PDB file of C-alpha atoms in Angstrom:
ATOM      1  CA  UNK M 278     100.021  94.511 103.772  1.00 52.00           C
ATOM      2  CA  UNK M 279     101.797  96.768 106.037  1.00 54.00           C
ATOM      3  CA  UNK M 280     103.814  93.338 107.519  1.00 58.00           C
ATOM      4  CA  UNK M 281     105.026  93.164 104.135  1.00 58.00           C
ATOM      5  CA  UNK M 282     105.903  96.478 103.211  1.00 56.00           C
ATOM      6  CA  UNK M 283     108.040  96.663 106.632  1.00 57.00           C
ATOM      7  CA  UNK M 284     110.529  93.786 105.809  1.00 58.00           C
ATOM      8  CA  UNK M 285     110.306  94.482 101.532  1.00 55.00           C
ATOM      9  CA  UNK M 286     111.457  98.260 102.205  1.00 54.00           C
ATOM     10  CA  UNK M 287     114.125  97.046 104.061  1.00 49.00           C
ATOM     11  CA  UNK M 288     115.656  94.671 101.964  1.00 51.00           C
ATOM     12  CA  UNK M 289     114.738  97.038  98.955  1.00 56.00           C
ATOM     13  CA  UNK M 290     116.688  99.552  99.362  1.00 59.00           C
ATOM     14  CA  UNK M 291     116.506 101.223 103.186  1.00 58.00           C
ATOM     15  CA  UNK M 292     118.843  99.847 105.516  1.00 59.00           C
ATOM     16  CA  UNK M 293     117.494  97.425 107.457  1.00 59.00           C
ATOM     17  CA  UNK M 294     119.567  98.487 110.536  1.00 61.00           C
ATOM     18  CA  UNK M 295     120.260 102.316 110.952  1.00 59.00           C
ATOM     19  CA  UNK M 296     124.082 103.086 112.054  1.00 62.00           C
ATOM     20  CA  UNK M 297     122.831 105.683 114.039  1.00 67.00           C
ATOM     21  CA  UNK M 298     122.135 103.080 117.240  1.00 62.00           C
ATOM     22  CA  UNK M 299     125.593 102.875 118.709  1.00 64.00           C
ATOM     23  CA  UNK M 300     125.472  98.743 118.185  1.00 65.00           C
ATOM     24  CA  UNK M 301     128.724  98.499 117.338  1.00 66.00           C
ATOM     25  CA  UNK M 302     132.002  99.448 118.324  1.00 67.00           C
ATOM     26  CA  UNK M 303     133.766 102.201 116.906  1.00 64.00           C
ATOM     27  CA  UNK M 304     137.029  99.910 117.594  1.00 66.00           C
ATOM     28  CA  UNK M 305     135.325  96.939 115.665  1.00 62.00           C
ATOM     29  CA  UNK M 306     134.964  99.744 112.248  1.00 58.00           C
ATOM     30  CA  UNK M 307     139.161 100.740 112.974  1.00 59.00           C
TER      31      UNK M 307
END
């Protein structure tokens, strides 16, 4: 059940993508 807890936490309530990892540009948020 672990496969399912990953992807239900995520779109529960925990971002699914942390903003920590410099994916986007700081431009692209301006």
């Amino acid at each position: 059940d672990a496969r399912l807890a990953g992807p239900l936490v995520s779109a529960g309530g925990l971002p699914p993508r942390p903003r920590r990892l410099p994916r986007r540009p700081a431009a692209e948020r301006v």
